[in-house]
Amino acid sequence: MSIRLTNISKKFGQFQALSPLNLDIQEGEMIGLLGPSGSGKTTLLRIIAGLEGADSGQIQFGNRDVTQVHVRERRVGFVFQNYALFRHMTVADNVAFGLEVMPKKQRPSAAEIHKRVTQLLETVQLGHLAQRYPEQLSGGQKQRIALARALATQPEVLLLDEPFGALDAKVRKELRRWLRSLHDELKFTSVFVTHDQDEALELSDRVVVMSNGHIEQINTPAELYSHPNSRFVFDFLGNVNVFEASWQQKRWENGQAFLTPPEQQTLQQDGVLYVRSHELALSNKPNSQANLPFNIVAMTPIGAEVRLELAPHGWHSEELWEAKFTHHNLQELGLQKGSVVYATPRTAYFFGAQGESSPTRLSWPFLTPGSLAFDI
Ligand SMILES: Nc1ncnc2c1ncn2[C@@H]1O[C@H](COP(=O)(O)OP(=O)(O)OP(=O)(O)O)[C@@H](O)[C@H]1O
């Protein structure tokens, strides 16, 4: 079932929770609503569900205008963060609930309900827990049951509000993969809310990035990562290093540090350069492309990588910079906590001070310490 939102807005009193926004969701797509707390994700999800009315605009499911249609008639499945299972009912009865309360004419027979519940419990791989009560389940199991319950009425749209928010990191990851494969198998259209960028990037076909009640950008995870269209999206997708750049004749400067633009670039103005932590090379001396001196203040192994925290040396940055390397790379470089190093970006994104919101992507030839043809 495709979903089309046209001109949807919502105010709570004087507060504009959603500015008029448009969103087209394809049939069978999995859409992640990502944004900081208060950006309007849950409000938008509740409006799609029919749990909240919009102040303006139209909602279509396929060709059907559902703007005025009651939540019960919209045929959506809903999963909340806090499971919302009925405590006094067994797992099987919880899953059967949506079917049992159907109007008599539409309700399947008792035998059909039993069959469907059994199948759903198999799908969520919890058939053996059918006679347990919610309090006898782990958080991850409860959330799978909540999903089975939401799917029992065979909705064409599944809406999930921070479905894995209350679970620990490992269970979250398992359930994410599991939800994605269930989605691919059953082919319903899903919209889920999250403030976890990894979750949004891993699960979604497209991510809708929200801030202050409007949509900042909609794109596939890969495109969002390679072409963030605003500083907000860049910041929100995490871990960027910021170089406040003042244009001085042929290069960007900040204190004693400088960066020379790639040859073909003609961005001769002040601005801000954003550099991702894994797009930095380090060396024990500067070169003609970059003179970005740092003190290494911390080296933290995180799984297969080591994260370096770098304090600018002789220039200013609001925050420490971060660089990521494999253990092997780092050994080759022979770096120690406390040493001074020079960073050279491979790629950076330039936001001009003149206010244009989309950045220019800058790409330099990759310089390794041994191949610095133009060391200074
Ligand atoms: N019923 C309500 N009455 C008044 N204000 C509300 C109501 N529901 C939401 N808001 C406000 O609207 C804004 C958007 O809320 P919403 O829950 O949609 O944000 P969110 O992006 O889902 O945030 P979170 O990640 O914290 O859940 C918030 O500032 C919130 O305080």
Short mmCIF file of C-alpha atoms and ligand atoms in Angstrom, two decimals:
data_model
loop_
_atom_site.label_atom_id
_atom_site.label_comp_id
_atom_site.label_asym_id
_atom_site.label_seq_id
_atom_site.Cartn_x
_atom_site.Cartn_y
_atom_site.Cartn_z
CA MET A 1 0.00 0.00 0.00
CA SER A 2 1.50 3.35 -0.97
CA ILE A 3 1.07 6.35 1.32
CA ARG A 4 0.86 9.96 0.18
CA LEU A 5 0.92 12.88 2.61
CA THR A 6 0.12 16.28 1.13
CA ASN A 7 0.51 19.52 3.03
CA ILE A 8 0.20 17.92 6.48
CA SER A 9 0.59 20.32 9.41
CA LYS A 10 -0.07 20.19 13.15
CA LYS A 11 -0.11 22.71 15.98
CA PHE A 12 -0.38 21.98 19.69
CA GLY A 13 -1.75 25.28 21.06
CA GLN A 14 0.60 27.92 19.65
CA PHE A 15 3.37 25.40 19.04
CA GLN A 16 3.91 24.36 15.42
CA ALA A 17 4.80 20.67 15.82
CA LEU A 18 4.68 20.00 12.05
CA SER A 19 5.05 22.60 9.32
CA PRO A 20 3.15 21.77 6.13
CA LEU A 21 4.99 18.79 4.69
CA ASN A 22 4.71 16.33 1.83
CA LEU A 23 5.84 12.73 1.76
CA ASP A 24 5.36 9.96 -0.79
CA ILE A 25 5.96 6.38 0.36
CA GLN A 26 6.00 3.58 -2.20
CA GLU A 27 4.21 0.30 -1.72
CA GLY A 28 6.44 -2.15 0.15
CA GLU A 29 8.95 0.52 1.18
CA MET A 30 10.50 0.72 4.62
CA ILE A 31 10.84 4.34 5.70
CA GLY A 32 12.75 5.54 8.77
CA LEU A 33 11.76 8.82 10.40
CA LEU A 34 14.99 10.08 11.97
CA GLY A 35 15.51 13.25 13.97
CA PRO A 36 16.31 14.67 17.39
CA SER A 37 13.86 14.63 20.26
CA GLY A 38 10.90 16.93 19.62
CA SER A 39 11.39 17.11 15.84
CA GLY A 40 7.88 15.76 15.19
CA LYS A 41 8.54 12.12 14.27
CA THR A 42 5.96 10.58 16.59
CA THR A 43 3.40 13.23 15.74
CA LEU A 44 3.80 12.41 12.04
CA LEU A 45 3.52 8.68 12.70
CA ARG A 46 0.40 9.16 14.81
CA ILE A 47 -1.16 11.27 12.07
CA ILE A 48 -0.49 8.51 9.50
CA ALA A 49 -2.07 6.00 11.91
CA GLY A 50 -5.12 8.18 12.55
CA LEU A 51 -4.35 8.41 16.28
CA GLU A 52 -3.94 12.17 15.86
CA GLY A 53 -5.73 14.52 13.46
CA ALA A 54 -3.77 16.89 11.22
CA ASP A 55 -4.74 20.57 11.08
CA SER A 56 -4.35 20.69 7.32
CA GLY A 57 -3.62 18.44 4.38
CA GLN A 58 -4.56 15.09 2.97
CA ILE A 59 -3.52 11.49 3.63
CA GLN A 60 -3.97 8.82 0.97
CA PHE A 61 -3.43 5.08 1.30
CA GLY A 62 -3.17 3.93 -2.31
CA ASN A 63 -6.04 5.71 -4.07
CA ARG A 64 -8.11 5.92 -0.89
CA ASP A 65 -8.37 9.28 0.90
CA VAL A 66 -8.12 8.32 4.58
CA THR A 67 -7.80 11.85 6.00
CA GLN A 68 -11.13 11.59 7.80
CA VAL A 69 -11.07 7.81 8.28
CA HIS A 70 -11.03 6.54 11.88
CA VAL A 71 -7.94 4.70 13.14
CA ARG A 72 -9.89 1.42 13.32
CA GLU A 73 -10.81 1.64 9.64
CA ARG A 74 -7.33 2.49 8.38
CA ARG A 75 -6.06 -1.06 8.69
CA VAL A 76 -2.65 -0.21 10.07
CA GLY A 77 -0.59 -2.28 12.48
CA PHE A 78 1.04 -0.31 15.27
CA VAL A 79 4.01 -1.23 17.48
CA PHE A 80 5.06 0.96 20.40
CA GLN A 81 8.35 1.14 22.27
CA ASN A 82 6.88 -0.15 25.51
CA TYR A 83 5.41 -3.40 24.08
CA ALA A 84 1.87 -2.59 25.28
CA LEU A 85 1.03 -6.29 25.66
CA PHE A 86 -1.96 -7.26 27.79
CA ARG A 87 -0.48 -8.62 31.00
CA HIS A 88 -3.37 -10.86 31.93
CA MET A 89 -3.42 -12.63 28.54
CA THR A 90 -1.15 -15.40 27.30
CA VAL A 91 1.14 -14.77 24.35
CA ALA A 92 -1.28 -16.60 22.02
CA ASP A 93 -4.25 -14.57 23.29
CA ASN A 94 -2.30 -11.34 22.86
CA VAL A 95 -1.58 -12.20 19.23
CA ALA A 96 -5.19 -13.25 18.64
CA PHE A 97 -6.59 -10.08 20.21
CA GLY A 98 -6.93 -7.97 17.04
CA LEU A 99 -8.80 -10.82 15.35
CA GLU A 100 -11.09 -11.57 18.30
CA VAL A 101 -12.34 -7.98 18.50
CA MET A 102 -13.21 -7.76 14.79
CA PRO A 103 -16.89 -7.18 14.02
CA LYS A 104 -18.65 -10.53 13.77
CA LYS A 105 -19.07 -10.35 10.00
CA GLN A 106 -15.34 -9.95 9.36
CA ARG A 107 -14.04 -12.10 12.19
CA PRO A 108 -12.39 -15.34 11.12
CA SER A 109 -13.66 -18.58 12.68
CA ALA A 110 -12.10 -19.81 15.93
CA ALA A 111 -10.22 -22.49 14.00
CA GLU A 112 -8.92 -19.92 11.49
CA ILE A 113 -7.79 -17.61 14.32
CA HIS A 114 -5.96 -20.48 15.99
CA LYS A 115 -4.23 -21.35 12.72
CA ARG A 116 -3.20 -17.78 12.04
CA VAL A 117 -1.84 -17.26 15.56
CA THR A 118 0.17 -20.47 15.32
CA GLN A 119 1.62 -19.37 11.99
CA LEU A 120 2.48 -15.90 13.27
CA LEU A 121 4.19 -17.29 16.35
CA GLU A 122 6.24 -19.51 14.05
CA THR A 123 7.10 -16.47 11.91
CA VAL A 124 8.42 -14.60 14.94
CA GLN A 125 10.10 -17.83 16.07
CA LEU A 126 8.33 -17.98 19.42
CA GLY A 127 5.84 -20.78 18.93
CA HIS A 128 7.13 -22.53 22.04
CA LEU A 129 6.11 -19.58 24.23
CA ALA A 130 2.42 -19.50 23.22
CA GLN A 131 1.09 -20.24 26.70
CA ARG A 132 3.38 -17.91 28.63
CA TYR A 133 2.37 -14.54 30.03
CA PRO A 134 4.16 -11.29 29.05
CA GLU A 135 5.96 -11.01 32.39
CA GLN A 136 7.64 -14.35 31.67
CA LEU A 137 9.29 -13.00 28.50
CA SER A 138 12.47 -11.04 27.84
CA GLY A 139 12.24 -7.55 26.33
CA GLY A 140 13.21 -8.82 22.87
CA GLN A 141 10.64 -11.61 23.03
CA LYS A 142 7.93 -9.16 24.14
CA GLN A 143 8.68 -6.94 21.20
CA ARG A 144 8.47 -9.84 18.75
CA ILE A 145 5.08 -10.73 20.21
CA ALA A 146 4.00 -7.10 19.84
CA LEU A 147 4.98 -7.35 16.17
CA ALA A 148 3.12 -10.63 15.71
CA ARG A 149 0.06 -9.03 17.28
CA ALA A 150 0.32 -6.01 14.97
CA LEU A 151 0.60 -8.31 11.94
CA ALA A 152 -2.32 -10.59 12.92
CA THR A 153 -4.95 -8.55 11.10
CA GLN A 154 -2.76 -8.55 7.98
CA PRO A 155 -2.33 -4.79 7.77
CA GLU A 156 -0.86 -3.37 4.61
CA VAL A 157 0.83 -0.62 6.60
CA LEU A 158 2.92 -1.23 9.70
CA LEU A 159 3.85 1.75 11.89
CA LEU A 160 6.52 1.39 14.56
CA ASP A 161 7.40 4.00 17.18
CA GLU A 162 10.94 3.42 18.50
CA PRO A 163 10.21 -0.32 18.45
CA PHE A 164 13.58 -1.35 19.84
CA GLY A 165 14.23 1.72 21.99
CA ALA A 166 13.98 -0.11 25.31
CA LEU A 167 16.26 -3.01 24.38
CA ASP A 168 19.98 -3.47 24.87
CA ALA A 169 22.35 -2.95 21.96
CA LYS A 170 22.82 -6.61 21.01
CA VAL A 171 19.13 -7.52 21.06
CA ARG A 172 18.34 -4.33 19.13
CA LYS A 173 20.70 -5.34 16.39
CA GLU A 174 19.26 -8.86 16.14
CA LEU A 175 15.71 -7.59 16.04
CA ARG A 176 16.55 -5.01 13.39
CA ARG A 177 17.85 -7.68 11.04
CA TRP A 178 14.93 -9.88 11.84
CA LEU A 179 12.39 -7.07 11.18
CA ARG A 180 14.07 -6.27 7.88
CA SER A 181 13.85 -9.88 6.71
CA LEU A 182 10.24 -10.16 7.89
CA HIS A 183 9.44 -6.99 5.97
CA ASP A 184 11.11 -8.34 2.82
CA GLU A 185 9.21 -11.60 3.16
CA LEU A 186 5.74 -10.20 3.91
CA LYS A 187 6.10 -7.02 1.80
CA PHE A 188 4.02 -4.65 3.93
CA THR A 189 4.77 -0.92 3.83
CA SER A 190 6.49 0.19 7.04
CA VAL A 191 7.23 3.52 8.66
CA PHE A 192 9.28 3.54 11.85
CA VAL A 193 10.47 6.27 14.19
CA THR A 194 13.96 6.31 15.57
CA HIS A 195 16.52 8.77 16.86
CA ASP A 196 19.29 6.22 16.31
CA GLN A 197 21.10 6.96 13.06
CA ASP A 198 22.58 3.44 12.77
CA GLU A 199 19.11 1.95 13.06
CA ALA A 200 17.71 4.31 10.41
CA LEU A 201 20.60 3.73 8.01
CA GLU A 202 20.60 -0.04 8.44
CA LEU A 203 16.86 -0.67 8.21
CA SER A 204 15.42 1.89 5.83
CA ASP A 205 15.00 1.91 2.08
CA ARG A 206 14.80 5.68 2.49
CA VAL A 207 15.37 7.87 5.52
CA VAL A 208 13.35 10.99 6.27
CA VAL A 209 15.49 13.34 8.37
CA MET A 210 13.36 15.69 10.45
CA SER A 211 14.12 18.80 12.48
CA ASN A 212 11.77 21.29 14.12
CA GLY A 213 8.65 19.92 12.52
CA HIS A 214 9.88 19.87 8.95
CA ILE A 215 11.65 17.45 6.62
CA GLU A 216 15.31 18.31 6.11
CA GLN A 217 16.08 15.60 3.56
CA ILE A 218 14.67 12.36 2.19
CA ASN A 219 16.99 9.88 0.55
CA THR A 220 18.45 6.41 0.54
CA PRO A 221 20.99 5.75 3.31
CA ALA A 222 23.87 5.76 0.80
CA GLU A 223 22.84 9.03 -0.83
CA LEU A 224 22.17 10.66 2.50
CA TYR A 225 25.64 9.78 3.61
CA SER A 226 27.39 10.90 0.43
CA HIS A 227 25.21 13.95 -0.29
CA PRO A 228 23.92 15.46 2.94
CA ASN A 229 22.21 18.66 1.82
CA SER A 230 22.53 20.74 4.96
CA ARG A 231 24.70 21.29 8.01
CA PHE A 232 21.91 19.87 10.13
CA VAL A 233 21.89 16.54 8.28
CA PHE A 234 25.66 16.40 8.41
CA ASP A 235 25.77 17.07 12.14
CA PHE A 236 22.96 14.67 12.83
CA LEU A 237 24.50 11.80 10.92
CA GLY A 238 27.32 12.11 13.37
CA ASN A 239 31.03 12.30 14.00
CA VAL A 240 32.17 15.14 11.82
CA ASN A 241 35.16 17.35 12.37
CA VAL A 242 34.70 21.05 11.79
CA PHE A 243 37.27 23.48 10.40
CA GLU A 244 36.18 27.15 10.63
CA ALA A 245 37.88 28.51 7.55
CA SER A 246 38.83 32.04 6.68
CA TRP A 247 39.87 32.53 3.04
CA GLN A 248 43.27 34.19 2.78
CA GLN A 249 44.48 34.56 -0.80
CA LYS A 250 45.07 30.98 -1.85
CA ARG A 251 43.90 28.87 1.04
CA TRP A 252 41.65 28.51 4.05
CA GLU A 253 43.28 29.46 7.31
CA ASN A 254 42.53 29.15 11.02
CA GLY A 255 45.34 30.26 13.39
CA GLN A 256 48.47 28.46 12.27
CA ALA A 257 46.51 25.80 10.39
CA PHE A 258 45.61 25.90 6.72
CA LEU A 259 43.99 23.84 3.98
CA THR A 260 44.51 24.38 0.26
CA PRO A 261 41.49 23.64 -1.96
CA PRO A 262 41.81 20.97 -4.64
CA GLU A 263 43.07 22.51 -7.89
CA GLN A 264 39.82 22.56 -9.78
CA GLN A 265 37.91 24.25 -6.97
CA THR A 266 37.13 27.95 -7.02
CA LEU A 267 35.50 28.45 -3.62
CA GLN A 268 37.38 31.54 -2.64
CA GLN A 269 35.38 32.53 0.41
CA ASP A 270 35.10 32.06 4.17
CA GLY A 271 33.11 29.08 5.37
CA VAL A 272 33.16 25.83 7.29
CA LEU A 273 34.74 22.57 6.19
CA TYR A 274 33.31 19.30 7.49
CA VAL A 275 35.58 16.28 7.51
CA ARG A 276 34.49 12.76 8.51
CA SER A 277 36.64 10.90 11.00
CA HIS A 278 37.65 8.09 8.63
CA GLU A 279 38.53 10.50 5.82
CA LEU A 280 41.70 11.77 7.44
CA ALA A 281 45.25 10.62 6.87
CA LEU A 282 47.86 11.34 9.58
CA SER A 283 51.53 12.06 9.21
CA ASN A 284 54.39 13.40 11.30
CA LYS A 285 54.74 16.48 9.10
CA PRO A 286 52.49 18.86 7.18
CA ASN A 287 52.30 19.12 3.40
CA SER A 288 51.26 21.71 0.85
CA GLN A 289 47.64 20.52 0.89
CA ALA A 290 47.14 20.67 4.63
CA ASN A 291 48.77 21.89 7.77
CA LEU A 292 46.47 20.70 10.52
CA PRO A 293 48.55 20.05 13.64
CA PHE A 294 47.06 18.15 16.57
CA ASN A 295 48.00 16.65 19.90
CA ILE A 296 46.77 13.11 20.34
CA VAL A 297 44.80 13.21 23.60
CA ALA A 298 43.26 9.72 23.55
CA MET A 299 43.48 6.46 21.63
CA THR A 300 40.51 4.17 22.23
CA PRO A 301 40.18 0.72 20.65
CA ILE A 302 36.60 0.15 19.51
CA GLY A 303 36.23 -3.27 17.92
CA ALA A 304 38.25 -3.46 14.72
CA GLU A 305 39.12 0.25 14.86
CA VAL A 306 40.99 2.66 17.06
CA ARG A 307 39.47 6.08 17.67
CA LEU A 308 41.89 8.96 18.13
CA GLU A 309 40.85 12.15 19.88
CA LEU A 310 42.82 15.07 18.57
CA ALA A 311 43.24 18.53 20.14
CA PRO A 312 44.03 21.33 17.67
CA HIS A 313 47.54 22.67 18.15
CA GLY A 314 47.99 26.35 17.26
CA TRP A 315 44.48 26.85 15.90
CA HIS A 316 40.91 26.76 17.18
CA SER A 317 38.07 24.26 16.98
CA GLU A 318 35.00 24.21 19.26
CA GLU A 319 35.36 20.47 19.69
CA LEU A 320 38.11 17.89 19.60
CA TRP A 321 38.61 16.19 16.25
CA GLU A 322 38.22 12.48 15.85
CA ALA A 323 40.05 10.13 13.48
CA LYS A 324 39.50 6.40 12.96
CA PHE A 325 42.08 3.85 11.90
CA THR A 326 42.52 0.12 11.86
CA HIS A 327 44.90 -1.27 14.50
CA HIS A 328 47.24 -2.22 11.67
CA ASN A 329 47.34 1.30 10.17
CA LEU A 330 48.01 2.77 13.53
CA GLN A 331 50.88 0.41 14.23
CA GLU A 332 52.43 1.37 10.91
CA LEU A 333 52.14 5.04 11.78
CA GLY A 334 53.76 4.41 15.17
CA LEU A 335 51.63 7.03 16.93
CA GLN A 336 51.47 7.51 20.68
CA LYS A 337 49.17 9.37 23.01
CA GLY A 338 50.71 12.84 23.51
CA SER A 339 52.47 13.02 20.13
CA VAL A 340 51.90 15.82 17.65
CA VAL A 341 50.46 14.72 14.29
CA TYR A 342 49.38 16.42 11.08
CA ALA A 343 46.08 15.52 9.47
CA THR A 344 45.33 15.58 5.75
CA PRO A 345 41.70 15.21 4.63
CA ARG A 346 40.90 13.06 1.63
CA THR A 347 37.38 14.45 1.33
CA ALA A 348 35.68 17.44 2.92
CA TYR A 349 32.37 19.25 2.52
CA PHE A 350 32.45 23.03 2.27
CA PHE A 351 29.59 25.22 3.46
CA GLY A 352 30.15 28.81 2.37
CA ALA A 353 29.58 31.62 4.86
CA GLN A 354 27.27 33.19 2.29
CA GLY A 355 24.41 31.05 3.43
CA GLU A 356 23.84 28.49 0.67
CA SER A 357 22.68 25.36 2.45
CA SER A 358 24.03 22.57 0.21
CA PRO A 359 27.73 21.85 0.58
CA THR A 360 30.37 21.45 -2.11
CA ARG A 361 32.20 18.15 -1.91
CA LEU A 362 35.97 18.55 -2.09
CA SER A 363 38.20 15.66 -2.91
CA TRP A 364 41.98 15.66 -2.73
CA PRO A 365 44.33 13.02 -4.03
CA PHE A 366 45.03 10.63 -1.22
CA LEU A 367 48.40 11.36 0.36
CA THR A 368 50.09 8.70 2.42
CA PRO A 369 53.06 9.67 4.58
CA GLY A 370 55.48 7.90 2.23
CA SER A 371 54.12 9.46 -0.92
CA LEU A 372 53.94 13.11 -0.06
CA ALA A 373 55.21 14.43 -3.37
CA PHE A 374 54.93 17.96 -2.17
CA ASP A 375 55.95 17.93 1.48
CA ILE A 376 56.79 21.31 2.93
N1 LIG B 1 -0.29 16.19 22.82
C1 LIG B 1 0.63 17.17 22.77
N2 LIG B 1 0.40 18.36 23.33
C2 LIG B 1 1.31 19.36 23.27
N3 LIG B 1 2.51 19.26 22.67
C3 LIG B 1 2.81 18.09 22.10
C4 LIG B 1 1.90 16.98 22.12
N4 LIG B 1 2.47 15.94 21.47
C5 LIG B 1 3.69 16.38 21.06
N5 LIG B 1 3.89 17.67 21.44
C6 LIG B 1 5.08 18.48 21.15
O1 LIG B 1 5.33 18.44 19.76
C7 LIG B 1 6.72 18.32 19.50
C8 LIG B 1 6.99 17.09 18.65
O2 LIG B 1 6.75 15.95 19.44
P1 LIG B 1 7.01 14.48 18.90
O3 LIG B 1 6.65 13.53 19.99
O4 LIG B 1 6.36 14.33 17.59
O5 LIG B 1 8.59 14.51 18.69
P2 LIG B 1 9.58 13.32 18.41
O6 LIG B 1 10.44 13.78 17.28
O7 LIG B 1 8.84 12.06 18.23
O8 LIG B 1 10.42 13.31 19.75
P3 LIG B 1 10.98 12.04 20.64
O9 LIG B 1 12.10 11.45 19.85
O10 LIG B 1 11.44 12.71 21.90
O11 LIG B 1 9.83 11.11 20.84
C9 LIG B 1 7.41 18.28 20.86
O12 LIG B 1 7.91 19.57 21.16
C10 LIG B 1 6.30 17.90 21.81
O13 LIG B 1 6.52 18.47 23.08
#
